[in-house]
Amino acid sequence: MAQNTRTVPAGTPTNVTQRHNKGGIGESTLRPDGTLKVTGEFAYSSDMWHEDMLWGQTLRSTVAHAEIVSIDISEALAMPGVYSVLTYDDLPAEMKNYGLEIQDTPVLAHGKVRHHGEPVALVAADHPETARRAAAKIKIDYRELPVVTDEASALAADAPLIHEGRDDHHSGHVPHPNIVHRQPIIRGNVEEARKRADVIVEGEYTFGMQDQAFLGPESGLAVPSEDGGVDLYVATQWLHSDLKQIAPVLGLPEEKVRMTLSGVGGAFGGREDLSMQIHACLLALATNKPVKIVYNRFESFFGHVHRHPAKLWYEHGATKDGKLTHLKARIVLDGGAYASASPAVVGNASSLGAGPYVVDDVEIEAVALYTNNPPCGAMRGFGAVQACFAYEAQMDKLAAKLGMDPVELRQLNAMEQGTIMPTGQVVDSPAPVAELLRRVKARPMPPEQQWLTAGEQADVRALPGGLSNTTHGEGVVRGVGYAVGIKNVGFSEGFDDYSTARVRLEVINGEPVAMVHTAMAEVGQGGVTVHAQIARTELGVTQVTIHPADTQVGSAGSTSASRQTYMTGGAVKNTCEKVREAVLEIGRRKFGSYHPAWATAELLLENGKVVTDGGEVLADLADVLEDEAVDQEHEFRHRPTVAFDLVTGQGDGHVQYTFAAHRAVVEVDTELGLVKVIELATAQDVGKALNMLSVVGQIQGGTTQGLGVAVMEEIIVDPKTAKVRNPSFTDYLIPTILDTPTIPVDVLELADPNAPYGLRGLGEAPTLSSTPAVLAAIRNATGLELNKTPVRPEALTGTL
């Protein structure tokens, strides 16, 4: 069992307005869905069923770039049990494209396909096997075109244009139509600063493409309604964003597309973009029957975006005593065939590309490319992961060249509250970078294996290769590495980021009960737990019901960017405060004449009662409300941000920053190239832990994903054909419990005064620094440079 510690400095503000209530803020309450999930009783979206429903199937392109010469659906339509076959020409509305920011993605391919696995046609049938067989009978004649797979082929003078006639709000400021977005960050004078450097190091780094690898594949159920609309039950990350993209291509007003969140089996960014949503609705409306679509694992690899692979070049300079003089960097992200979230990923990679360090002279350029590779978009860490891999490797290189301890070099240059970012933004809340590094370094090391110290027989389960019994300790070397990262929280660059909550307080069977209704997508992060805790704290009640998330309440934004506890939690808190005010006003009208404290004291709700700040009970909540109910709906917005200047990159683009540090201990079989991660100790500032059990779980989960990025996870795309070569969990490896090391967690709580309860979003930060920490430990063990992730055995044995 992993340990965790907790540090709360004396006097830290938490902004909790109510006194302690059982199950409230600060307690490690259990998840309401936890038992159902671990016992297999939880209903996921793939479990949904409707009487007389049909099954939908998507036919996808077998090539990455080609003209569609013809489509013949006659054999598919003639099959018994087939109700409908749809192609682009059957789409009902004038709008036939969708997209998160740029509407460049066709609902079904038209004229050409731009990536392997692009949807071309849809089938609805009375059985899933019938639908699959019918889709296989659709005949498509392709005329293949040259593929664009990297920067050289994307920007060549004769490069094929991925999107001819492109006209969007980024196209005017990019130097080539195959560049989705370009963001420079320029501060100070790098050329002058270079002259002051005693030491300069540079490096080229390659970051592979990852899949979110959620265990619940894309699925949903669309049910046509009597008013000509459709009800969609789906696993997603952002109900209202889906709605705004779905309704126009169905030719329906938004109020006729009603969406309800179904059980989500993980997300990690892969459900921000649409997958089967529009397809299911189109088939349901065409057949006037409920239609269910469930992807299998193979199709899931083609049905959602992935993490951007990247090429990064970095140069750092420092004085002989270790102070950074300058940073110059170029970050090239492969966005694939469609834009998805690439512009925002570019903004993150560039603005956070210097890392959590003080450096006054900076020149960073980040771009995202259009290619014929699979589309890439949001994944946990969102551009900051790729940058962290490079700048942390650079810090180790710099330390080695200076002859300094790598942790001391980082601490010497660590940012703190008041630091000015390369974008010109002042870090106005705690930034305990040096302290986080101190904590992970000070933690006791895991004990050496006995065979390392006494030559005794090793337990093969603890060795690289594990139960495959590849070694008994021969050629195995231990290494230790460190890393720290910086991540933004919430949507940035002027995006109108808000969340909405509706809260109802009433008396049921003599007991006050609160109902919390938001559109927040619960994807496993534990938001439903925290929302109930906030309501208990603010309203002083025990019983809280969480209403299913749907589009019948205002938007809660996306479950991404580590924002939900901050934003929708903030909305629940604000709305509860309004409910409390209304309840107290009712009480003053009913009982104010009986006790002067109703008018003069600060009144609180605690354990179902109205009390003074001195603890005197004035009334039961049940007596105050009686047959009345208080129902409020309010929004919460964070402080405004601005878009980064397109020439200088200056601007207050981010709401909040969060930090995590890791120390990795690994053992490497240098003969076979196998790696065993023994421990991944982490320290993170969370501002305020609303639920420590959930906090530790999020940190350990993010850490484990970073481990996967370091040593095993990569989607392999053929550089000649742009086809995906490993779309299965047989060939795309993710960490299992046997790969997961001990993950001790040290939690700091340094409140951000601008955030609800002083909290910080925390889910993404541990994914940043765990990857470079593991790479640093492997370098420490082997002496190899290792500038590509994931590290493969052949890179460690010299057979690459």
GROMACS .gro file of N, CA and C in nm, residues 402-500:
model
  297
  402LEU      N    1   2.794   2.104  -1.581
  402LEU     CA    2   2.842   2.195  -1.475
  402LEU      C    3   2.902   2.121  -1.358
  403GLY      N    4   2.883   1.989  -1.354
  403GLY     CA    5   2.930   1.911  -1.240
  403GLY      C    6   2.848   1.937  -1.115
  404MET      N    7   2.719   1.967  -1.132
  404MET     CA    8   2.630   1.997  -1.020
  404MET      C    9   2.533   1.884  -0.995
  405ASP      N   10   2.483   1.877  -0.872
  405ASP     CA   11   2.375   1.785  -0.842
  405ASP      C   12   2.251   1.830  -0.919
  406PRO      N   13   2.183   1.737  -0.989
  406PRO     CA   14   2.069   1.779  -1.073
  406PRO      C   15   1.953   1.838  -0.994
  407VAL      N   16   1.934   1.796  -0.870
  407VAL     CA   17   1.828   1.853  -0.789
  407VAL      C   18   1.866   1.994  -0.744
  408GLU      N   19   1.991   2.012  -0.703
  408GLU     CA   20   2.036   2.145  -0.661
  408GLU      C   21   2.028   2.246  -0.775
  409LEU      N   22   2.061   2.203  -0.897
  409LEU     CA   23   2.049   2.293  -1.012
  409LEU      C   24   1.905   2.336  -1.032
  410ARG      N   25   1.815   2.243  -1.020
  410ARG     CA   26   1.673   2.276  -1.037
  410ARG      C   27   1.627   2.372  -0.926
  411GLN      N   28   1.667   2.343  -0.803
  411GLN     CA   29   1.626   2.429  -0.692
  411GLN      C   30   1.684   2.570  -0.705
  412LEU      N   31   1.805   2.579  -0.754
  412LEU     CA   32   1.869   2.708  -0.772
  412LEU      C   33   1.790   2.797  -0.868
  413ASN      N   34   1.729   2.735  -0.967
  413ASN     CA   35   1.657   2.810  -1.070
  413ASN      C   36   1.505   2.801  -1.056
  414ALA      N   37   1.458   2.743  -0.947
  414ALA     CA   38   1.314   2.718  -0.931
  414ALA      C   39   1.236   2.848  -0.919
  415MET      N   40   1.121   2.852  -0.987
  415MET     CA   41   1.032   2.966  -0.971
  415MET      C   42   0.966   2.962  -0.834
  416GLU      N   43   0.909   3.074  -0.795
  416GLU     CA   44   0.837   3.086  -0.670
  416GLU      C   45   0.726   3.188  -0.690
  417GLN      N   46   0.649   3.208  -0.585
  417GLN     CA   47   0.544   3.310  -0.596
  417GLN      C   48   0.607   3.445  -0.627
  418GLY      N   49   0.552   3.512  -0.728
  418GLY     CA   50   0.607   3.640  -0.773
  418GLY      C   51   0.693   3.629  -0.897
  419THR      N   52   0.731   3.507  -0.936
  419THR     CA   53   0.810   3.489  -1.058
  419THR      C   54   0.730   3.537  -1.179
  420ILE      N   55   0.800   3.594  -1.275
  420ILE     CA   56   0.736   3.635  -1.401
  420ILE      C   57   0.761   3.525  -1.504
  421MET      N   58   0.653   3.473  -1.559
  421MET     CA   59   0.661   3.368  -1.660
  421MET      C   60   0.715   3.425  -1.792
  422PRO      N   61   0.764   3.340  -1.882
  422PRO     CA   62   0.807   3.390  -2.014
  422PRO      C   63   0.698   3.464  -2.090
  423THR      N   64   0.572   3.442  -2.055
  423THR     CA   65   0.460   3.514  -2.117
  423THR      C   66   0.436   3.650  -2.053
  424GLY      N   67   0.512   3.684  -1.949
  424GLY     CA   68   0.492   3.810  -1.878
  424GLY      C   69   0.394   3.800  -1.764
  425GLN      N   70   0.329   3.684  -1.746
  425GLN     CA   71   0.232   3.668  -1.639
  425GLN      C   72   0.304   3.646  -1.506
  426VAL      N   73   0.254   3.713  -1.401
  426VAL     CA   74   0.311   3.698  -1.268
  426VAL      C   75   0.245   3.580  -1.198
  427VAL      N   76   0.326   3.492  -1.141
  427VAL     CA   77   0.273   3.379  -1.064
  427VAL      C   78   0.230   3.433  -0.929
  428ASP      N   79   0.098   3.445  -0.908
  428ASP     CA   80   0.048   3.518  -0.791
  428ASP      C   81  -0.004   3.428  -0.681
  429SER      N   82   0.033   3.301  -0.683
  429SER     CA   83  -0.003   3.210  -0.573
  429SER      C   84   0.119   3.122  -0.545
  430PRO      N   85   0.118   3.046  -0.436
  430PRO     CA   86   0.237   2.968  -0.402
  430PRO      C   87   0.286   2.879  -0.518
  431ALA      N   88   0.418   2.875  -0.532
  431ALA     CA   89   0.482   2.792  -0.634
  431ALA      C   90   0.600   2.720  -0.568
  432PRO      N   91   0.572   2.616  -0.490
  432PRO     CA   92   0.675   2.555  -0.405
  432PRO      C   93   0.763   2.454  -0.479
  433VAL      N   94   0.821   2.496  -0.591
  433VAL     CA   95   0.898   2.404  -0.675
  433VAL      C   96   1.019   2.348  -0.599
  434ALA      N   97   1.096   2.436  -0.536
  434ALA     CA   98   1.216   2.391  -0.464
  434ALA      C   99   1.178   2.299  -0.348
  435GLU      N  100   1.068   2.329  -0.281
  435GLU     CA  101   1.026   2.246  -0.167
  435GLU      C  102   0.981   2.108  -0.213
  436LEU      N  103   0.911   2.101  -0.324
  436LEU     CA  104   0.868   1.971  -0.376
  436LEU      C  105   0.989   1.885  -0.409
  437LEU      N  106   1.090   1.945  -0.470
  437LEU     CA  107   1.212   1.871  -0.501
  437LEU      C  108   1.284   1.827  -0.374
  438ARG      N  109   1.286   1.916  -0.275
  438ARG     CA  110   1.352   1.879  -0.148
  438ARG      C  111   1.284   1.759  -0.085
  439ARG      N  112   1.152   1.755  -0.092
  439ARG     CA  113   1.078   1.648  -0.028
  439ARG      C  114   1.102   1.513  -0.096
  440VAL      N  115   1.100   1.511  -0.228
  440VAL     CA  116   1.120   1.381  -0.293
  440VAL      C  117   1.264   1.333  -0.276
  441LYS      N  118   1.359   1.427  -0.272
  441LYS     CA  119   1.498   1.386  -0.253
  441LYS      C  120   1.523   1.338  -0.111
  442ALA      N  121   1.455   1.398  -0.014
  442ALA     CA  122   1.476   1.362   0.127
  442ALA      C  123   1.409   1.231   0.166
  443ARG      N  124   1.316   1.184   0.086
  443ARG     CA  125   1.245   1.061   0.120
  443ARG      C  126   1.343   0.943   0.123
  444PRO      N  127   1.331   0.853   0.222
  444PRO     CA  128   1.421   0.736   0.227
  444PRO      C  129   1.415   0.656   0.098
  445MET      N  130   1.532   0.608   0.057
  445MET     CA  131   1.538   0.526  -0.064
  445MET      C  132   1.478   0.388  -0.037
  446PRO      N  133   1.416   0.328  -0.138
  446PRO     CA  134   1.373   0.189  -0.122
  446PRO      C  135   1.495   0.102  -0.098
  447PRO      N  136   1.484  -0.001  -0.016
  447PRO     CA  137   1.602  -0.083   0.015
  447PRO      C  138   1.659  -0.150  -0.108
  448GLU      N  139   1.791  -0.163  -0.108
  448GLU     CA  140   1.856  -0.238  -0.215
  448GLU      C  141   1.812  -0.383  -0.211
  449GLN      N  142   1.798  -0.443  -0.327
  449GLN     CA  143   1.769  -0.586  -0.329
  449GLN      C  144   1.887  -0.662  -0.268
  450GLN      N  145   1.858  -0.772  -0.197
  450GLN     CA  146   1.964  -0.846  -0.130
  450GLN      C  147   2.070  -0.894  -0.226
  451TRP      N  148   2.027  -0.932  -0.346
  451TRP     CA  149   2.126  -0.983  -0.441
  451TRP      C  150   2.222  -0.875  -0.488
  452LEU      N  151   2.179  -0.749  -0.475
  452LEU     CA  152   2.268  -0.640  -0.512
  452LEU      C  153   2.376  -0.617  -0.406
  453THR      N  154   2.346  -0.650  -0.282
  453THR     CA  155   2.439  -0.619  -0.173
  453THR      C  156   2.511  -0.742  -0.119
  454ALA      N  157   2.450  -0.859  -0.133
  454ALA     CA  158   2.511  -0.977  -0.071
  454ALA      C  159   2.525  -1.094  -0.167
  455GLY      N  160   2.491  -1.072  -0.293
  455GLY     CA  161   2.506  -1.180  -0.389
  455GLY      C  162   2.410  -1.294  -0.369
  456GLU      N  163   2.299  -1.272  -0.298
  456GLU     CA  164   2.204  -1.379  -0.272
  456GLU      C  165   2.109  -1.399  -0.391
  457GLN      N  166   2.035  -1.509  -0.388
  457GLN     CA  167   1.939  -1.539  -0.493
  457GLN      C  168   1.829  -1.434  -0.495
  458ALA      N  169   1.799  -1.385  -0.613
  458ALA     CA  170   1.698  -1.280  -0.625
  458ALA      C  171   1.560  -1.339  -0.645
  459ASP      N  172   1.459  -1.268  -0.596
  459ASP     CA  173   1.320  -1.301  -0.625
  459ASP      C  174   1.289  -1.248  -0.764
  460VAL      N  175   1.265  -1.337  -0.860
  460VAL     CA  176   1.249  -1.294  -0.999
  460VAL      C  177   1.131  -1.198  -1.015
  461ARG      N  178   1.034  -1.203  -0.926
  461ARG     CA  179   0.918  -1.115  -0.939
  461ARG      C  180   0.956  -0.969  -0.925
  462ALA      N  181   1.067  -0.941  -0.857
  462ALA     CA  182   1.111  -0.804  -0.833
  462ALA      C  183   1.212  -0.756  -0.937
  463LEU      N  184   1.243  -0.840  -1.034
  463LEU     CA  185   1.347  -0.808  -1.131
  463LEU      C  186   1.288  -0.762  -1.263
  464PRO      N  187   1.368  -0.692  -1.344
  464PRO     CA  188   1.323  -0.662  -1.480
  464PRO      C  189   1.286  -0.790  -1.554
  465GLY      N  190   1.171  -0.788  -1.619
  465GLY     CA  191   1.123  -0.910  -1.684
  465GLY      C  192   1.029  -0.990  -1.597
  466GLY      N  193   1.034  -0.968  -1.465
  466GLY     CA  194   0.940  -1.030  -1.372
  466GLY      C  195   0.929  -1.180  -1.386
  467LEU      N  196   0.805  -1.230  -1.391
  467LEU     CA  197   0.780  -1.374  -1.392
  467LEU      C  198   0.821  -1.441  -1.522
  468SER      N  199   0.864  -1.363  -1.621
  468SER     CA  200   0.917  -1.427  -1.742
  468SER      C  201   1.053  -1.490  -1.715
  469ASN      N  202   1.111  -1.462  -1.596
  469ASN     CA  203   1.233  -1.531  -1.551
  469ASN      C  204   1.348  -1.510  -1.648
  470THR      N  205   1.363  -1.384  -1.694
  470THR     CA  206   1.468  -1.355  -1.792
  470THR      C  207   1.604  -1.335  -1.727
  471THR      N  208   1.607  -1.305  -1.598
  471THR     CA  209   1.734  -1.281  -1.531
  471THR      C  210   1.722  -1.319  -1.384
  472HIS      N  211   1.835  -1.351  -1.325
  472HIS     CA  212   1.844  -1.368  -1.180
  472HIS      C  213   1.930  -1.259  -1.119
  473GLY      N  214   1.944  -1.151  -1.192
  473GLY     CA  215   2.020  -1.038  -1.141
  473GLY      C  216   2.144  -1.006  -1.221
  474GLU      N  217   2.177  -1.089  -1.318
  474GLU     CA  218   2.295  -1.063  -1.399
  474GLU      C  219   2.272  -0.940  -1.486
  475GLY      N  220   2.366  -0.848  -1.484
  475GLY     CA  221   2.356  -0.730  -1.569
  475GLY      C  222   2.252  -0.629  -1.526
  476VAL      N  223   2.198  -0.640  -1.404
  476VAL     CA  224   2.095  -0.548  -1.358
  476VAL      C  225   2.160  -0.435  -1.277
  477VAL      N  226   2.125  -0.310  -1.313
  477VAL     CA  227   2.185  -0.192  -1.250
  477VAL      C  228   2.073  -0.101  -1.202
  478ARG      N  229   2.092  -0.041  -1.085
  478ARG     CA  230   1.993   0.052  -1.031
  478ARG      C  231   2.027   0.195  -1.071
  479GLY      N  232   1.922   0.276  -1.094
  479GLY     CA  233   1.940   0.417  -1.124
  479GLY      C  234   1.835   0.501  -1.056
  480VAL      N  235   1.867   0.629  -1.032
  480VAL     CA  236   1.776   0.723  -0.966
  480VAL      C  237   1.767   0.849  -1.051
  481GLY      N  238   1.647   0.901  -1.068
  481GLY     CA  239   1.629   1.022  -1.147
  481GLY      C  240   1.521   1.112  -1.088
  482TYR      N  241   1.531   1.241  -1.119
  482TYR     CA  242   1.438   1.341  -1.065
  482TYR      C  243   1.378   1.424  -1.178
  483ALA      N  244   1.260   1.477  -1.153
  483ALA     CA  245   1.198   1.570  -1.248
  483ALA      C  246   1.090   1.648  -1.176
  484VAL      N  247   1.058   1.765  -1.229
  484VAL     CA  248   0.951   1.849  -1.177
  484VAL      C  249   0.885   1.917  -1.297
  485GLY      N  250   0.757   1.944  -1.285
  485GLY     CA  251   0.685   2.004  -1.398
  485GLY      C  252   0.587   2.110  -1.353
  486ILE      N  253   0.540   2.187  -1.451
  486ILE     CA  254   0.439   2.291  -1.430
  486ILE      C  255   0.325   2.270  -1.528
  487LYS      N  256   0.203   2.278  -1.478
  487LYS     CA  257   0.084   2.261  -1.561
  487LYS      C  258  -0.016   2.372  -1.529
  488ASN      N  259  -0.086   2.418  -1.633
  488ASN     CA  260  -0.195   2.513  -1.610
  488ASN      C  261  -0.321   2.439  -1.568
  489VAL      N  262  -0.412   2.510  -1.504
  489VAL     CA  263  -0.542   2.456  -1.464
  489VAL      C  264  -0.650   2.539  -1.532
  490GLY      N  265  -0.748   2.471  -1.588
  490GLY     CA  266  -0.860   2.541  -1.649
  490GLY      C  267  -0.831   2.582  -1.792
  491PHE      N  268  -0.935   2.627  -1.860
  491PHE     CA  269  -0.921   2.675  -1.996
  491PHE      C  270  -0.855   2.812  -1.995
  492SER      N  271  -0.778   2.837  -2.099
  492SER     CA  272  -0.688   2.952  -2.100
  492SER      C  273  -0.715   3.042  -2.220
  493GLU      N  274  -0.632   3.143  -2.233
  493GLU     CA  275  -0.624   3.230  -2.351
  493GLU      C  276  -0.758   3.296  -2.388
  494GLY      N  277  -0.828   3.344  -2.287
  494GLY     CA  278  -0.950   3.420  -2.313
  494GLY      C  279  -1.074   3.338  -2.332
  495PHE      N  280  -1.063   3.206  -2.320
  495PHE     CA  281  -1.182   3.122  -2.333
  495PHE      C  282  -1.281   3.153  -2.220
  496ASP      N  283  -1.408   3.163  -2.254
  496ASP     CA  284  -1.511   3.194  -2.154
  496ASP      C  285  -1.540   3.067  -2.075
  497ASP      N  286  -1.458   3.042  -1.976
  497ASP     CA  287  -1.467   2.918  -1.899
  497ASP      C  288  -1.562   2.938  -1.782
  498TYR      N  289  -1.671   2.865  -1.783
  498TYR     CA  290  -1.766   2.874  -1.674
  498TYR      C  291  -1.830   2.739  -1.648
  499SER      N  292  -1.890   2.725  -1.532
  499SER     CA  293  -1.967   2.606  -1.497
  499SER      C  294  -2.095   2.650  -1.428
  500THR      N  295  -2.196   2.563  -1.439
  500THR     CA  296  -2.328   2.593  -1.385
  500THR      C  297  -2.367   2.483  -1.287
   0.00000   0.00000   0.00000
